[in-house]
N, CA and C of each residue as an Amber inpcrd file, in Angstrom:
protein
   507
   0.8450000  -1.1660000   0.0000000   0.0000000   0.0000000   0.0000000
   0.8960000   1.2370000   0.0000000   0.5820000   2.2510000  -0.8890000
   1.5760000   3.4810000  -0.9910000   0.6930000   4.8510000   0.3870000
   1.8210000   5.1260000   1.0260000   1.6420000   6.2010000   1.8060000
   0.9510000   7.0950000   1.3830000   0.6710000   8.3480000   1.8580000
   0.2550000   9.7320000   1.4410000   1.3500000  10.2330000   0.6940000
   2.7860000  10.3050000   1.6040000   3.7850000  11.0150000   0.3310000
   3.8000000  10.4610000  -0.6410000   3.9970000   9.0880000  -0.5990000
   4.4810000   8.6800000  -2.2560000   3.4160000   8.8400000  -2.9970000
   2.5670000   9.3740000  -2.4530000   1.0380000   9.5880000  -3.3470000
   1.0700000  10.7970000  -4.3980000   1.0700000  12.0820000  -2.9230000
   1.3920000  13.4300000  -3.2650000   2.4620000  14.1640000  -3.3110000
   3.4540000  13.4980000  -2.8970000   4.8990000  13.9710000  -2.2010000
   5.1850000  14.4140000  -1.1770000   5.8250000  14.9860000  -1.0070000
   6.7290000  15.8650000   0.1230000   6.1460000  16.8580000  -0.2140000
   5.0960000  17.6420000   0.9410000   4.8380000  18.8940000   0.9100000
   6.4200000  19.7110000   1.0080000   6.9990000  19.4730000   2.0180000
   8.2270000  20.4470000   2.4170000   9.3000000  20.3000000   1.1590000
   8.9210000  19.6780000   0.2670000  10.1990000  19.6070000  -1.2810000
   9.3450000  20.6700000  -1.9740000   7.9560000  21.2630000  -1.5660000
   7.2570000  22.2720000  -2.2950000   7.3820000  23.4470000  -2.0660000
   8.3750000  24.4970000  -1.1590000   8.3050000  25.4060000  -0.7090000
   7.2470000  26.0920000  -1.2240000   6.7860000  26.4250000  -2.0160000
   6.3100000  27.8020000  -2.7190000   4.7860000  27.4680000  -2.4910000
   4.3940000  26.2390000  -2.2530000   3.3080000  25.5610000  -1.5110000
   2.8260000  25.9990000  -0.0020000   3.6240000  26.5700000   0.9680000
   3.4690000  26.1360000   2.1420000   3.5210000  27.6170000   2.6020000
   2.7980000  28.4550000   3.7620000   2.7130000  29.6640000   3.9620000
   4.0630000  29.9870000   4.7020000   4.2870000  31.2910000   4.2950000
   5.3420000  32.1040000   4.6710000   5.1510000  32.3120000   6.4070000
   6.4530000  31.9710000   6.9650000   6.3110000  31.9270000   7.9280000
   6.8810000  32.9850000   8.5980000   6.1540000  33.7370000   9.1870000
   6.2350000  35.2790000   9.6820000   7.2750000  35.7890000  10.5330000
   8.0760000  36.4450000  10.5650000   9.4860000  36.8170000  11.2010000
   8.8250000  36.9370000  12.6970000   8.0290000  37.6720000  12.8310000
   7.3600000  38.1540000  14.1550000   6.0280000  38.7940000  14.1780000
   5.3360000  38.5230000  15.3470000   4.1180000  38.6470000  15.2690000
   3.3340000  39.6030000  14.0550000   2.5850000  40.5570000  13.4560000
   2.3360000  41.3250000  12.4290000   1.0250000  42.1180000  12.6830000
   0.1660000  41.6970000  14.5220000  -1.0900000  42.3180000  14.7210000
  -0.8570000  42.3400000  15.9390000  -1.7950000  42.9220000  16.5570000
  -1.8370000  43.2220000  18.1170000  -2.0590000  42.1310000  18.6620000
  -3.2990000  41.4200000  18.2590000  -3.3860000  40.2640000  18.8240000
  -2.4640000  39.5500000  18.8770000  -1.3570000  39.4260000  17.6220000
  -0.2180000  38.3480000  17.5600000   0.6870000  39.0440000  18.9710000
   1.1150000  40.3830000  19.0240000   1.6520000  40.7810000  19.9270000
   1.6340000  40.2070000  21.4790000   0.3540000  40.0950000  21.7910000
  -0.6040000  39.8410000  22.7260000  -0.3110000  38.6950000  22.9820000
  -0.6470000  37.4440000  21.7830000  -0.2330000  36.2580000  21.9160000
   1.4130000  35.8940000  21.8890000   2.2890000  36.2310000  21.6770000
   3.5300000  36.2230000  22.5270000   3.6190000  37.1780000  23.7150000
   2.7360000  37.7400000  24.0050000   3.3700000  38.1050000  25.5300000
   2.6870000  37.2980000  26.5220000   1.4180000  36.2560000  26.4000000
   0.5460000  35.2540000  26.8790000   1.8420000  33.8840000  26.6330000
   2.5510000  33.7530000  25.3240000   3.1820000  31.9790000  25.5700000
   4.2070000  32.5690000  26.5300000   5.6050000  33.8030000  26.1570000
   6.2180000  34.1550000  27.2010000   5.4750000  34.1870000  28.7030000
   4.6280000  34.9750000  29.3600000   4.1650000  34.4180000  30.1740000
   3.8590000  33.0810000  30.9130000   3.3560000  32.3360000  29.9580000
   3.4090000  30.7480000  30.1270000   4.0560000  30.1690000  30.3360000
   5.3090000  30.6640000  30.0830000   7.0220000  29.9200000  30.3660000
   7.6650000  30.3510000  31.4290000   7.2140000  29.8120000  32.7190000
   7.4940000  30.7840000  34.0920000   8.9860000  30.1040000  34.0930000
   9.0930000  28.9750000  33.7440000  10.8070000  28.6020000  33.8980000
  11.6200000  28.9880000  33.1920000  11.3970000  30.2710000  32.2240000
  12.3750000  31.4250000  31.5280000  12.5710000  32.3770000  32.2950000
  11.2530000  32.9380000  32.6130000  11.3970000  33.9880000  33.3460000
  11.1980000  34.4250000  34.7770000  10.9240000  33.3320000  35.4060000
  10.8970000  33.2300000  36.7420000  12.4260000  33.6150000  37.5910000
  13.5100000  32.7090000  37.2140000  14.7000000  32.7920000  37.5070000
  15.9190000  33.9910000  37.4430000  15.4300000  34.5660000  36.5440000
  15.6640000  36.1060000  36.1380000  15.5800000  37.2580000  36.9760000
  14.3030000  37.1000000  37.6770000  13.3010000  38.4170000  38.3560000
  14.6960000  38.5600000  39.3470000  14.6100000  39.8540000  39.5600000
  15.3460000  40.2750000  40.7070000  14.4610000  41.5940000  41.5320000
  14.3360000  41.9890000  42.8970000  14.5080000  43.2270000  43.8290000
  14.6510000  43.7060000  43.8940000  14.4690000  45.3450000  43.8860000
  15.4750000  46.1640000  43.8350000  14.5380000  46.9530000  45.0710000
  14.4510000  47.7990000  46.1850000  14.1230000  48.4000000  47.0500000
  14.2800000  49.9530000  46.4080000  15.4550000  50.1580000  45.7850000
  15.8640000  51.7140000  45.8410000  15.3440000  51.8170000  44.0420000
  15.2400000  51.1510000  43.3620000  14.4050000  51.4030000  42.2390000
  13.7040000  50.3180000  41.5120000  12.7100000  50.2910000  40.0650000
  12.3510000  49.2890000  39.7530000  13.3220000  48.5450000  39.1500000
  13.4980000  47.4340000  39.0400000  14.4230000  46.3270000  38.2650000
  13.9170000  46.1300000  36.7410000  14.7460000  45.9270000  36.1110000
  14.3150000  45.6580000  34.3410000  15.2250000  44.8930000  33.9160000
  14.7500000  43.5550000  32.6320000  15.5080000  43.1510000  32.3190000
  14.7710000  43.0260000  30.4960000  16.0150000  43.6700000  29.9120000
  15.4960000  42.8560000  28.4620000  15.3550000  42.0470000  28.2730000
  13.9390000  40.6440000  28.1890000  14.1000000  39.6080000  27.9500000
  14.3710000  38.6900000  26.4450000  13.7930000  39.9130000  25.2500000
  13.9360000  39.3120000  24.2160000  13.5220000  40.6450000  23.0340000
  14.6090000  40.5600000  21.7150000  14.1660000  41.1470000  21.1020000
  14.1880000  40.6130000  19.8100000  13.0710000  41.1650000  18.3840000
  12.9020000  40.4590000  17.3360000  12.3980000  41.3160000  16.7530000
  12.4930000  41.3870000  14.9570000  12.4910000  42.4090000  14.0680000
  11.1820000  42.9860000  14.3470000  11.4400000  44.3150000  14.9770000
  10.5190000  45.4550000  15.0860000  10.1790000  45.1990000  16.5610000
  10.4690000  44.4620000  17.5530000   9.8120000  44.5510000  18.8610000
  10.8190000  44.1070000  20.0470000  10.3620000  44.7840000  21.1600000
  11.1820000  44.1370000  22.3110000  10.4960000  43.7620000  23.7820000
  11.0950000  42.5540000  24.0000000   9.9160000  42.0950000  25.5140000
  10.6200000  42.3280000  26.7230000  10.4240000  43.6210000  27.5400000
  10.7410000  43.3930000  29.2530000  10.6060000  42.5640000  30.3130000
  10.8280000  42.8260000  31.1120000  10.8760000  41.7700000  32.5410000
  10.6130000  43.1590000  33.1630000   9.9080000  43.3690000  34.0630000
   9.9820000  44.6470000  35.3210000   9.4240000  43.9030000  36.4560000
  10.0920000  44.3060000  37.8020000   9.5080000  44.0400000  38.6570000
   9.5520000  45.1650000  39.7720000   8.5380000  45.0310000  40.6480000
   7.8520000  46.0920000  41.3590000   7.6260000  46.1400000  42.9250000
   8.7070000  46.6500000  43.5860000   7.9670000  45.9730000  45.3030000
   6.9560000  47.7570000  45.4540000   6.4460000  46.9700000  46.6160000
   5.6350000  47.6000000  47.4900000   5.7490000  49.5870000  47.1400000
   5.0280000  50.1990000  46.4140000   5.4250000  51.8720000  46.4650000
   6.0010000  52.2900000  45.2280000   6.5280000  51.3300000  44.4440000
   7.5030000  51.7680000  42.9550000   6.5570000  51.9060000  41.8970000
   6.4150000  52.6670000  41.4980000   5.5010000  53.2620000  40.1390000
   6.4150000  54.0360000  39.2940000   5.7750000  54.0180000  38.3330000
   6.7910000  54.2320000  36.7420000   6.6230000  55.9960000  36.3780000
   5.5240000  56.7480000  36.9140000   5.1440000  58.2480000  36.8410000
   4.7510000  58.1160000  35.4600000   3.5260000  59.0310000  35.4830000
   2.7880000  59.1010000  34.5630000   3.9150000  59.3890000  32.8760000
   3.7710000  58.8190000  32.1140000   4.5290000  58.6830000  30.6700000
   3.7950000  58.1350000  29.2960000   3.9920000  58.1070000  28.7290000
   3.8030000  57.6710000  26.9300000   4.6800000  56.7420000  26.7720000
   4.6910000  56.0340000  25.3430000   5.8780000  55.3180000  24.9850000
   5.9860000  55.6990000  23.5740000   5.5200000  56.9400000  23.4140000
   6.0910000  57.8170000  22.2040000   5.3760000  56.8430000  21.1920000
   6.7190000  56.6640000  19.6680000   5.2180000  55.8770000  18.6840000
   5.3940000  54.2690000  18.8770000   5.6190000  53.8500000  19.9130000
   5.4410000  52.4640000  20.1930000   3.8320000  52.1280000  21.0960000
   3.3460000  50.7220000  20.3270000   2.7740000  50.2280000  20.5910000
   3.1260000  49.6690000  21.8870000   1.8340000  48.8760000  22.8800000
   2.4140000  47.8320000  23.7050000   1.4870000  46.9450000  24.1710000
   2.4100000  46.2410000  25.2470000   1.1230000  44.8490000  25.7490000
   1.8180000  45.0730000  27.1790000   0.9940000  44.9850000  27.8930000
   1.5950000  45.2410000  29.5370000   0.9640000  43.8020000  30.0850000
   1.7380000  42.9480000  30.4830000   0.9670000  41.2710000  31.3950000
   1.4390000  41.5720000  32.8970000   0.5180000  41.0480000  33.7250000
   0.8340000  41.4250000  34.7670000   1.0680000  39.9650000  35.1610000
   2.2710000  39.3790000  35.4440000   2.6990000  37.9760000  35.7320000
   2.9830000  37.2850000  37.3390000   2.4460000  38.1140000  38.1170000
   2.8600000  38.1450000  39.3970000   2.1690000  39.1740000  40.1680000
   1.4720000  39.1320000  41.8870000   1.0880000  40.2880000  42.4250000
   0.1110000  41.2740000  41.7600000   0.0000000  42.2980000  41.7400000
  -1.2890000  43.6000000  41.5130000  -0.4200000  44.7690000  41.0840000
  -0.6750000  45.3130000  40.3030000  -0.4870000  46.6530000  39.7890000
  -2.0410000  47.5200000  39.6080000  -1.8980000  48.9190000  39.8910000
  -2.2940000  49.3600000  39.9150000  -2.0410000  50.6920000  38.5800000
  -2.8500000  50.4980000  37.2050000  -2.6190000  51.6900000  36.4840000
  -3.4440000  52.5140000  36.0570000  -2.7950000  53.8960000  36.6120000
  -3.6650000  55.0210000  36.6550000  -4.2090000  55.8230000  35.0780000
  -5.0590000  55.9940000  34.5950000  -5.7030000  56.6810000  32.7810000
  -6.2750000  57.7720000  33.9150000  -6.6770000  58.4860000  32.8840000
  -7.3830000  59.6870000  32.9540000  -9.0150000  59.2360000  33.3620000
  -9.6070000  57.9360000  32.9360000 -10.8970000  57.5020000  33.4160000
 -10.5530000  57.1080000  35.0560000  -9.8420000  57.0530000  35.6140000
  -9.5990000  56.3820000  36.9580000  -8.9720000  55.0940000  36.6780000
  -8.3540000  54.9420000  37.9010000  -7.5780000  53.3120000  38.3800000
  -8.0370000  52.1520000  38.1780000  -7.1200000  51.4260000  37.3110000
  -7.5380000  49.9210000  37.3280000  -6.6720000  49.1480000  37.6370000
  -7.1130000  48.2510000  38.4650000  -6.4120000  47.0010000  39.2410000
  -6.1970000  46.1770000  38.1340000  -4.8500000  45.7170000  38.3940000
  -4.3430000  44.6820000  37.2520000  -3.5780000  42.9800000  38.1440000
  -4.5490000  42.1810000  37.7870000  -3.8570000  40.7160000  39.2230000
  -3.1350000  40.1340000  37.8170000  -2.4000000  39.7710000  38.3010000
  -2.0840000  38.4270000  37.9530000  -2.9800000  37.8560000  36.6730000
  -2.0490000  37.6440000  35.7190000  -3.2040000  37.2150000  34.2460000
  -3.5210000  38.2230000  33.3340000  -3.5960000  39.7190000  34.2550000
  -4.5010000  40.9490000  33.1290000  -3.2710000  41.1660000  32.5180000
  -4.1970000  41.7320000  31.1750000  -2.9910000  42.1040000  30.3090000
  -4.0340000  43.2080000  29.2930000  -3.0600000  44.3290000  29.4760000
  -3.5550000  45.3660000  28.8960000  -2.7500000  45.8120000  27.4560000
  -3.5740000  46.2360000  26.3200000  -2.6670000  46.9320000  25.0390000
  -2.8410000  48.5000000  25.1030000  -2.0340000  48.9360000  24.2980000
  -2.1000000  50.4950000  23.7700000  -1.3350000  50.9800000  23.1990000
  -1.9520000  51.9460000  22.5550000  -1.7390000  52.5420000  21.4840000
  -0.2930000  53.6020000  21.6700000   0.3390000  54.0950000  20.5230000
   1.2130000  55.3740000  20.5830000   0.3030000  56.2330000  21.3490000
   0.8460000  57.1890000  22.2240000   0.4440000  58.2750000  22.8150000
  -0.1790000  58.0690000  23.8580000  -0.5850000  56.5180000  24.2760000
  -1.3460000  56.4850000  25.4230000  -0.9560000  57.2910000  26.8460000
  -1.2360000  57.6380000  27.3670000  -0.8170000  58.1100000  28.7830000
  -1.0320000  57.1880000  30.2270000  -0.5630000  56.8240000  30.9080000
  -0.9310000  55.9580000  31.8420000   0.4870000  56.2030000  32.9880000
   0.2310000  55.5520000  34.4790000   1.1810000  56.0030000  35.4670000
   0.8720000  54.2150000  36.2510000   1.9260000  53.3440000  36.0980000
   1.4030000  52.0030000  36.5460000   2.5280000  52.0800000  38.1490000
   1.3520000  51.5600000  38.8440000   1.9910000  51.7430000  40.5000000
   1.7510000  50.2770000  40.9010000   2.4080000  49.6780000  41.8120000
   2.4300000  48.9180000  42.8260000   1.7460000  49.4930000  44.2700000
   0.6830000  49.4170000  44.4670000  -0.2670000  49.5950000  45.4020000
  -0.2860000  48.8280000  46.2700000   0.3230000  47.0360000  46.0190000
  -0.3520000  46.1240000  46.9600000   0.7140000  46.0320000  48.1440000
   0.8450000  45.3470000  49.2830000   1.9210000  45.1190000  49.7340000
   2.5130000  43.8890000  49.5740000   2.8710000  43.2800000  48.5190000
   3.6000000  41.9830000  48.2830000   4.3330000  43.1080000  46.7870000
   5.4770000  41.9720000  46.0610000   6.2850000  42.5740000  44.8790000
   5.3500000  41.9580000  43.6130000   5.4230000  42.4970000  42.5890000
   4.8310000  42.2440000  41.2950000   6.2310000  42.0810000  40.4670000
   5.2680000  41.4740000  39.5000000   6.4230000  41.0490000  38.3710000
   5.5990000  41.4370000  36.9890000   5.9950000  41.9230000  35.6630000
   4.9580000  42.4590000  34.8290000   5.9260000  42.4030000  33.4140000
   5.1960000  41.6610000  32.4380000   6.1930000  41.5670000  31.1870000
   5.2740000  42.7700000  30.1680000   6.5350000  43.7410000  29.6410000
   5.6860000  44.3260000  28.2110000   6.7530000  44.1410000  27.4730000
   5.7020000  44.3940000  25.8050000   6.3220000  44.0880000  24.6910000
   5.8830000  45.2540000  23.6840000   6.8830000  46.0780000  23.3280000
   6.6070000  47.5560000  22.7150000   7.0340000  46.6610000  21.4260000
   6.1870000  47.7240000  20.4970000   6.1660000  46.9920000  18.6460000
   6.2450000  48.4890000  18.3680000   7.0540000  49.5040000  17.5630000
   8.4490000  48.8010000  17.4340000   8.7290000  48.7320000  18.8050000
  10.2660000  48.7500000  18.7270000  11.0900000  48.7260000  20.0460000
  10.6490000  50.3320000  20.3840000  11.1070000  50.5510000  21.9230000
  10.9170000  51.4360000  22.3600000  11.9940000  52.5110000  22.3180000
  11.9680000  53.7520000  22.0930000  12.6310000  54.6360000  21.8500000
  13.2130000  56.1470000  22.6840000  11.6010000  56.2150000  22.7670000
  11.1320000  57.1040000  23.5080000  10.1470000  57.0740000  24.5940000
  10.2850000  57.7880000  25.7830000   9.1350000  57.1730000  26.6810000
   9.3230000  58.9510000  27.4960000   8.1590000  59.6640000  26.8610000
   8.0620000  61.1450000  27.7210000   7.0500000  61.0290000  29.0290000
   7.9580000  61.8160000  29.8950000   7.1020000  61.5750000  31.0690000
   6.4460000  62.7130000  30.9220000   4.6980000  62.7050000  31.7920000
   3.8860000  64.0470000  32.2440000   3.8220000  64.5800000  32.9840000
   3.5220000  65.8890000  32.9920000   3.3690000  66.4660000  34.4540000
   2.2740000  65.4000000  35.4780000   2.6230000  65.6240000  36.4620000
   1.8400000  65.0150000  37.5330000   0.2370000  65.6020000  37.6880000
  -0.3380000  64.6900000  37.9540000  -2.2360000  65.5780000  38.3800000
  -2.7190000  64.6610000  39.3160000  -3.7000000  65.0270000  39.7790000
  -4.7790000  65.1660000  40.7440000  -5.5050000  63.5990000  40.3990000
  -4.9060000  62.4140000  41.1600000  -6.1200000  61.6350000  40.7820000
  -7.1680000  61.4560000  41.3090000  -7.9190000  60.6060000  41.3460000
  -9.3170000  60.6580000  41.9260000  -9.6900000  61.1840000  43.1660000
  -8.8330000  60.1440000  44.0880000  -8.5440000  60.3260000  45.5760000
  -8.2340000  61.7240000  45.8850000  -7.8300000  62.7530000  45.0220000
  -7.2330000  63.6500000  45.9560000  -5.6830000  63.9780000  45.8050000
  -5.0440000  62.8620000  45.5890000  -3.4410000  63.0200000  46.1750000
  -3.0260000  63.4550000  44.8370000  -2.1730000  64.1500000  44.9100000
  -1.1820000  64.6380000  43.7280000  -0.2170000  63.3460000  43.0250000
   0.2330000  63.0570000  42.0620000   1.3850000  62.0260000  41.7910000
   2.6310000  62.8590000  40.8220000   3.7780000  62.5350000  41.3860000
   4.4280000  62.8750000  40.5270000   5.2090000  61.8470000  39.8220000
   5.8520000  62.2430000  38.6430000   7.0660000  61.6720000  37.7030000
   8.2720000  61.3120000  38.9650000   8.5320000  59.8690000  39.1470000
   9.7460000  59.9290000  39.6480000  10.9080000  59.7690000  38.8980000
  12.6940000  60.0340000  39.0340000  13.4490000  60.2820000  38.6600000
  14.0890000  58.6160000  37.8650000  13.5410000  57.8750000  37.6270000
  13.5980000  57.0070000  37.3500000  12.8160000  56.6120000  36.3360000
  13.8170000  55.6050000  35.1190000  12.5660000  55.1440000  33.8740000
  11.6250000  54.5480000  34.1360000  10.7740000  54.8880000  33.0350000
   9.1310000  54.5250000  33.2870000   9.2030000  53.1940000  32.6820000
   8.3890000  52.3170000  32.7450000   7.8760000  51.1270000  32.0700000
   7.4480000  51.2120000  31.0370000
């Protein structure tokens, strides 16, 4: 009895047959969906995370034509001050602990699992609110370049926030 190949052949002797296989993601969603399998792979990036008390910690975890994926982690009080990421896209996963990020509509709690996108120009100020450390992967499309910080305002509560002297996320 003859197989399937010896039938039809070798798909893979057909290149020009078989879809082009994409350098790197090409949509948000694709974006999205590598910052969900990275996530998934806590034994890449688990071992990595480091502490830092006197500022946030960052690590480049990976970069690929047109994009790059962080590592940040966050104890207790460290927030990034309100900023942009200029004309980069992004995906913010929150892989560990609670973040807290502040928009102009009010605060949203981010556990463990959420994962937020946005656009060039977005504005946002992401804090560590809880008292345990967070851990949080983003992935800017392109790479990131630019990241302008804002003046500080009035959030909901009352309290003023400012830009601290340190890069933003």
């Amino acid at each position: 009895m003859n197989s399937d190949v010896q039938i039809a052949g070798d798909p893979l002797a057909i290149p020009h047959l078989l879809p082009p296989v994409p350098a790197h993601p090409a949509t948000v969603a694709g974006f999205a969906g590598l910052a969900r399998s990275i996530a998934a792979d806590r034994a890449a990036w688990a071992p990595l995370v480091r502490y830092d008390a006197t500022t946030r910690w960052y690590h480049r975890l990976r970069t690929g034509p047109g994009y790059e994926v962080w590592l940040l982690s966050w104890v207790p009080g460290q927030g990034s001050g309100r900023h942009d990421h200029g004309a980069s896209s992004g995906v913010l996963s929150v892989l560990e602990g609670e973040l807290t990020e502040h928009v102009e509509g009010g605060p949203r709690t981010l556990t463990a699992g959420a994962q937020r996108v946005f656009a060039p120009g977005y504005v946002h100020e992401v804090v560590n609110d809880a008292l345990t450390p967070a851990v949080s992967l983003h992935v800017y499309f392109p790479g990131l370049t630019n990241m302008p910080m804002h003046p500080s305002q009035t959030t909901d509560a009352g309290a003023t926030t400012a830009p601290p002297a340190i890069p933003a996320a």
